[in-house]
Short mmCIF file of C-alpha atoms in Angstrom, two decimals:
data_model
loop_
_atom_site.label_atom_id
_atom_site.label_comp_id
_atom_site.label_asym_id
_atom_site.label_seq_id
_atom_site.Cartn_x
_atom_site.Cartn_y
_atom_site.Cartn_z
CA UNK A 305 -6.93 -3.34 16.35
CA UNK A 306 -7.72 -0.49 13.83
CA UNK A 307 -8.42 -1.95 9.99
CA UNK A 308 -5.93 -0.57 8.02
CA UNK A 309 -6.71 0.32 3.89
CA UNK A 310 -3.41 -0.23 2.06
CA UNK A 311 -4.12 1.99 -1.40
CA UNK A 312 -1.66 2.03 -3.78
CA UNK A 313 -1.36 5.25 -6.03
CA UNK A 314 -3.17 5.87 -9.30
CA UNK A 315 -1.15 5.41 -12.60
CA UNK A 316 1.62 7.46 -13.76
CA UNK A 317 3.71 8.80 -16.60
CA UNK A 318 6.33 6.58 -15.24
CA UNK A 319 4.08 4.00 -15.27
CA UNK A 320 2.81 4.26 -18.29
CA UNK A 321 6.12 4.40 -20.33
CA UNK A 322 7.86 1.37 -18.33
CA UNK A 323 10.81 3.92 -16.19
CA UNK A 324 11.46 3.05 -13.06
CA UNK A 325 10.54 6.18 -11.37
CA UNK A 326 11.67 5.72 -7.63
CA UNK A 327 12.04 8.48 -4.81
CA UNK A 328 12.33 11.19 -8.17
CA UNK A 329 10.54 14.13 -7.63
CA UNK A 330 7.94 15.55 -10.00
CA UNK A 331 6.54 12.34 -11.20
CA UNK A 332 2.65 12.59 -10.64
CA UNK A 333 -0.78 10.76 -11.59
CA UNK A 334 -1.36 10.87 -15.90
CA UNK A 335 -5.19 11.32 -16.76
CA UNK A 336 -5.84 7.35 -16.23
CA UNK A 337 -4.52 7.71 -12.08
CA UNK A 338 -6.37 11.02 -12.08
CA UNK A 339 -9.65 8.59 -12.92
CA UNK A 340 -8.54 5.50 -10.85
CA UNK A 341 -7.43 7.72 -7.77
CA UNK A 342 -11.07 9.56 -8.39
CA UNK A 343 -12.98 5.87 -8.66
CA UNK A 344 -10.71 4.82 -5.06
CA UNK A 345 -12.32 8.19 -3.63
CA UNK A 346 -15.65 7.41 -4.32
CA UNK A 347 -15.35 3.59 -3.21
CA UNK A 348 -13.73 4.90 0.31
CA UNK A 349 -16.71 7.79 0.56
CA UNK A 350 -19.05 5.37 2.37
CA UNK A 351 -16.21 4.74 5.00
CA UNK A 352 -16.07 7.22 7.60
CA UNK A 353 -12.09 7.49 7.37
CA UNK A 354 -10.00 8.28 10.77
CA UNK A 355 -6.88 9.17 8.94
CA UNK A 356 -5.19 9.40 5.46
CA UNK A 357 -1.58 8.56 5.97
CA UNK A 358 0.55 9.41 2.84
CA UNK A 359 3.75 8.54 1.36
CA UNK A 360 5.72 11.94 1.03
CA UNK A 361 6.13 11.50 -3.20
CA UNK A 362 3.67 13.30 -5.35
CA UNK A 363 1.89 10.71 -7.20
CA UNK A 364 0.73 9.55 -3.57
CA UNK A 365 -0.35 12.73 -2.00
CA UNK A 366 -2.29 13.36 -4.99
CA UNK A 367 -4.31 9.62 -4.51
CA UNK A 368 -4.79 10.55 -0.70
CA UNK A 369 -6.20 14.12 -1.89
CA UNK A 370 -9.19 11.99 -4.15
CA UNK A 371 -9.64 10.26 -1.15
CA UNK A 372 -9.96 13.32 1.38
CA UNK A 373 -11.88 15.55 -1.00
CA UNK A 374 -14.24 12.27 -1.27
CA UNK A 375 -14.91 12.12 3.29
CA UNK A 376 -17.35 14.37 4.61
CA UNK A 377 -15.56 14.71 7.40
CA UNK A 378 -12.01 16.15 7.98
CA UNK A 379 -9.40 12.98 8.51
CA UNK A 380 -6.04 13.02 10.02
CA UNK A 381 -3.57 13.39 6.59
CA UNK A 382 -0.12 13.23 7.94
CA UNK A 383 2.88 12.55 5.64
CA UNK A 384 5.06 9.61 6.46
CA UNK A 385 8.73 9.19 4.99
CA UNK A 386 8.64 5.55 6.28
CA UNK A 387 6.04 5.04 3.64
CA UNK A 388 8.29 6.44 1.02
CA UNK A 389 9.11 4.39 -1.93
CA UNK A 390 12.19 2.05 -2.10
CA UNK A 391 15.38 4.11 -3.07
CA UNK A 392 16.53 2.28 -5.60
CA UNK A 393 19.67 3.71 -5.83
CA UNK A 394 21.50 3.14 -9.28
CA UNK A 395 18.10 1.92 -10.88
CA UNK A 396 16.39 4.70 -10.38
CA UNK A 397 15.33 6.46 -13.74
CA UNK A 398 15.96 3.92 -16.16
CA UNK A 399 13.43 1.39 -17.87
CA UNK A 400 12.24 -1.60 -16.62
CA UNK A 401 13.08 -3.27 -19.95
CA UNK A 402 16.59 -2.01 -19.41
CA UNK A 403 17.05 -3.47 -16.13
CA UNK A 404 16.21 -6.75 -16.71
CA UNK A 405 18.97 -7.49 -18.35
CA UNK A 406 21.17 -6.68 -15.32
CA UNK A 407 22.39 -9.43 -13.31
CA UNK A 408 21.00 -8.21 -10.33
CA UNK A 409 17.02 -8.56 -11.85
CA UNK A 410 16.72 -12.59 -11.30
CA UNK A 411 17.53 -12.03 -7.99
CA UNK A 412 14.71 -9.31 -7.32
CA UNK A 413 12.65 -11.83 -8.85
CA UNK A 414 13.39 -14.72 -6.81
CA UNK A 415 15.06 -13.98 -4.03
CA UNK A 416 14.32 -10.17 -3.26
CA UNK A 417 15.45 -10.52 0.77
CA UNK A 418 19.22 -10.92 -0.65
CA UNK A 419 18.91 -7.66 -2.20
CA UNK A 420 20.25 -4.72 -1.99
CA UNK A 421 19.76 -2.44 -5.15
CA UNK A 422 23.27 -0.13 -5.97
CA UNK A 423 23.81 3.12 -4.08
CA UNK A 424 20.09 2.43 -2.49
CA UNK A 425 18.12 0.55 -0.07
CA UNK A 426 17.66 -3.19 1.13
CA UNK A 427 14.48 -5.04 0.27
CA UNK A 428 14.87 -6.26 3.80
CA UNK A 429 15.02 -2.85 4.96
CA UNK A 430 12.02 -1.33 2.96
CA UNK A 431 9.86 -3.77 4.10
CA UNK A 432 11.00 -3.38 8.17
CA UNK A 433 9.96 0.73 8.04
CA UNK A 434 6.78 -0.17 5.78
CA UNK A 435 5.64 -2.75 8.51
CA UNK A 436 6.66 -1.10 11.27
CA UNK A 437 5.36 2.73 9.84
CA UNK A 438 1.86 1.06 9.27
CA UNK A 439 2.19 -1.28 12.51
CA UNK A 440 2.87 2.33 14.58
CA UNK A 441 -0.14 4.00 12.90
CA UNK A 442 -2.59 1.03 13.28
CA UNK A 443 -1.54 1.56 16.91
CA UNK A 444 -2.23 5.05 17.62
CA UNK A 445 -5.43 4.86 15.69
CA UNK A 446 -7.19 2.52 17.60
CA UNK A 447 -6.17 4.23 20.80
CA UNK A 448 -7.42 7.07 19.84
CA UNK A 449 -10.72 6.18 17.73
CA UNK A 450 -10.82 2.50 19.20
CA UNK A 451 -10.94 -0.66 17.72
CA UNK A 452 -13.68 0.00 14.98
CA UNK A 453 -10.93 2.87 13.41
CA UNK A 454 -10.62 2.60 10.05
CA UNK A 455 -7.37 4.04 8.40
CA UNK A 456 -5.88 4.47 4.73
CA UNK A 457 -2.38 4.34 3.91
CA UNK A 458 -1.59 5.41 0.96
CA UNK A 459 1.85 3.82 -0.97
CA UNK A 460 3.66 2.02 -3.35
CA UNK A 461 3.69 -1.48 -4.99
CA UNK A 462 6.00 -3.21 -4.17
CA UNK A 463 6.07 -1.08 -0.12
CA UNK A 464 2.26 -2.30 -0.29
CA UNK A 465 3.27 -5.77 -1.41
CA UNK A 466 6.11 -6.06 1.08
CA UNK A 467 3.22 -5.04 4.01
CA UNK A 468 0.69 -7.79 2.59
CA UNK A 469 3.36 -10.39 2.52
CA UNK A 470 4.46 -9.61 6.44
CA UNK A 471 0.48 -9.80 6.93
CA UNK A 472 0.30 -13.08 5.63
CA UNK A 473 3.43 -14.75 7.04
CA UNK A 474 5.23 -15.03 3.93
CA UNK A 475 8.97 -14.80 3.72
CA UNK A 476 9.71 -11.67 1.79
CA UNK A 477 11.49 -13.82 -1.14
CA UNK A 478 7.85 -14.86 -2.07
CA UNK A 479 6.19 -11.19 -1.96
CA UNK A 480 6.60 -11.17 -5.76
CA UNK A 481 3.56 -13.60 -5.83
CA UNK A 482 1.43 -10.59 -4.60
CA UNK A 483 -0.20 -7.89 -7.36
CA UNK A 484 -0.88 -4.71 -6.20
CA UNK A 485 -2.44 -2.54 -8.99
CA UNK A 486 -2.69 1.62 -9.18
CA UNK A 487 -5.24 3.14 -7.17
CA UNK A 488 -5.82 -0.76 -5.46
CA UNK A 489 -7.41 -1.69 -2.03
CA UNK A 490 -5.74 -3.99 0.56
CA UNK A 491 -7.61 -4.31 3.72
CA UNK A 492 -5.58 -5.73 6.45
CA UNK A 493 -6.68 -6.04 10.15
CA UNK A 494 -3.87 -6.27 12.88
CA UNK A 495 -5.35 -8.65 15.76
CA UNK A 496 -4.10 -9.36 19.28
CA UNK A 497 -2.86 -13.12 17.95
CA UNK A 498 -2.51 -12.08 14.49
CA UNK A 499 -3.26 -10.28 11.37
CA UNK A 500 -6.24 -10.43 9.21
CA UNK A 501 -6.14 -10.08 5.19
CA UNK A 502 -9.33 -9.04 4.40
CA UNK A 503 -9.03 -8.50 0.54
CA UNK A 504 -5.89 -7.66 -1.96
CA UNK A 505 -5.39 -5.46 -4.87
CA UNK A 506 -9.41 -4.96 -5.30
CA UNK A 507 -10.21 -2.26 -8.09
CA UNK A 508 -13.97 -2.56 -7.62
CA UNK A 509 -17.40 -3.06 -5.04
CA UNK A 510 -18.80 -2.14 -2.20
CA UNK A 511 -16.95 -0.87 1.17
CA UNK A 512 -19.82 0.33 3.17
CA UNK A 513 -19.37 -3.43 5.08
CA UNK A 514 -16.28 -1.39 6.63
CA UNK A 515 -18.29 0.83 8.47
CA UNK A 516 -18.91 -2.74 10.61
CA UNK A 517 -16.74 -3.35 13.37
CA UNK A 518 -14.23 -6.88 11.97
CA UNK A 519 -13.26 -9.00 14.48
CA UNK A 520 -10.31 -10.61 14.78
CA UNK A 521 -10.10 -13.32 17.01
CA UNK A 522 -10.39 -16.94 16.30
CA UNK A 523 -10.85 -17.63 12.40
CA UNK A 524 -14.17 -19.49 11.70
CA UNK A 525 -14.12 -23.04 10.84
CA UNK A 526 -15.28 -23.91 7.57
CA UNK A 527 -15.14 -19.67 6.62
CA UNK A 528 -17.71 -18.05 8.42
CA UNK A 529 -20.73 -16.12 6.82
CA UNK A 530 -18.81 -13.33 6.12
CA UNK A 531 -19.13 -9.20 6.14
CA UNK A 532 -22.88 -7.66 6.56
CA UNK A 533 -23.10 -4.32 4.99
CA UNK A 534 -24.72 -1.60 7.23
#
């Protein structure tokens, strides 16, 4: 299959002052994601890119614009609701510090596939679209560009967390284990038997190994030798 780049979107004001900002409109990348988003571009420049799929929220089409303006050529950049954040429901707009002491925090934290946030969305259910959204596009990408494609989808934390975990066989009610930073890169390859995980939450180094076909088939005993860069 396709190799899939799960980026997560820079910083933002929300961020940065601990709200909760959800599916809210008009939250977008502070000066910090403008320079993470910026450093993401110029790590992804030395991968020829077949597509840039967004999340529809602000602070994400503004990470998957760094990356575009970074390509020299002129990827796919569709918009993808299934990509959206989580709707949060009640949550939404308040401070992190203010909802942990709700009775319903513990539970995100340690059993997140029994949740289902107030007037919003199932953990269950966020993580079923994100998986099957970036399952679809891996798809289509390879059978259009073939199986050396290379593909960024750009998200949220805890939509890019609930992907990784799916990747890696773990039960969603573990997912919290998983960091995924602002601006981050995931690499995940979908095989024929199963996926790959590549790297997680990686702020730093050298991509241009991408512009290798990966294989995966049978994992190497003992580790393999790894990537060659082109």
């Amino acid at each position: 299959m396709a190799t899939v780049l799960l980026v997560r979107h820079g910083r933002t004001t929300a961020n940065a002052t601990g709200l909760l900002a959800g599916r809210a409109a008009g939250v977008s990348l502070d000066q910090i994601g403008r320079e993470q988003a910026a450093l993401t571009g110029d790590r992804l420049a030395v991968v020829p890119l077949a597509g840039v799929v967004s999340s529809p929220l602000e602070r994400c089409q503004q990470t998957a614009q760094f990356i575009l303006d970074r390509q020299a050529g002129n990827p796919y950049a569709p918009v993808d609701p299934d990509l959206t954040e989580c709707d949060y429901g009640q949550w939404q707009g308040r401070t992190l510090s203010d909802l942990a002491t709700e009775d319903l925090w513990p539970v995100v934290q340690s059993q997140p596939s029994a949740v289902t946030f107030p007037g919003g969305e199932s953990m269950a259910a966020m993580q079923a679209r994100a998986v099957a959204a970036i399952r679809r596009h891996d798809a289509a990408f390879e059978a259009e560009y073939g199986q050396g494609a290379v593909w960024v989808a750009v998200s949220h934390g805890d939509i890019i967390k609930s992907i990784l975990a799916d990747a890696l066989g773990m039960h969603l009610d573990l997912f919290q284990r998983i960091n995924v930073g602002p601006a981050s890169v995931s690499i995940v390859r979908y095989g024929s038997s199963r996926p790959s995980v590549y790297a997680t939450n990686t702020d730093a180094g050298d991509l241009s190994w991408l512009t290798n076909a990966l294989h995966s088939g049978d994992a190497p005993v003992g580790g393999g030798a790894g990537q060659k860069a082109p």
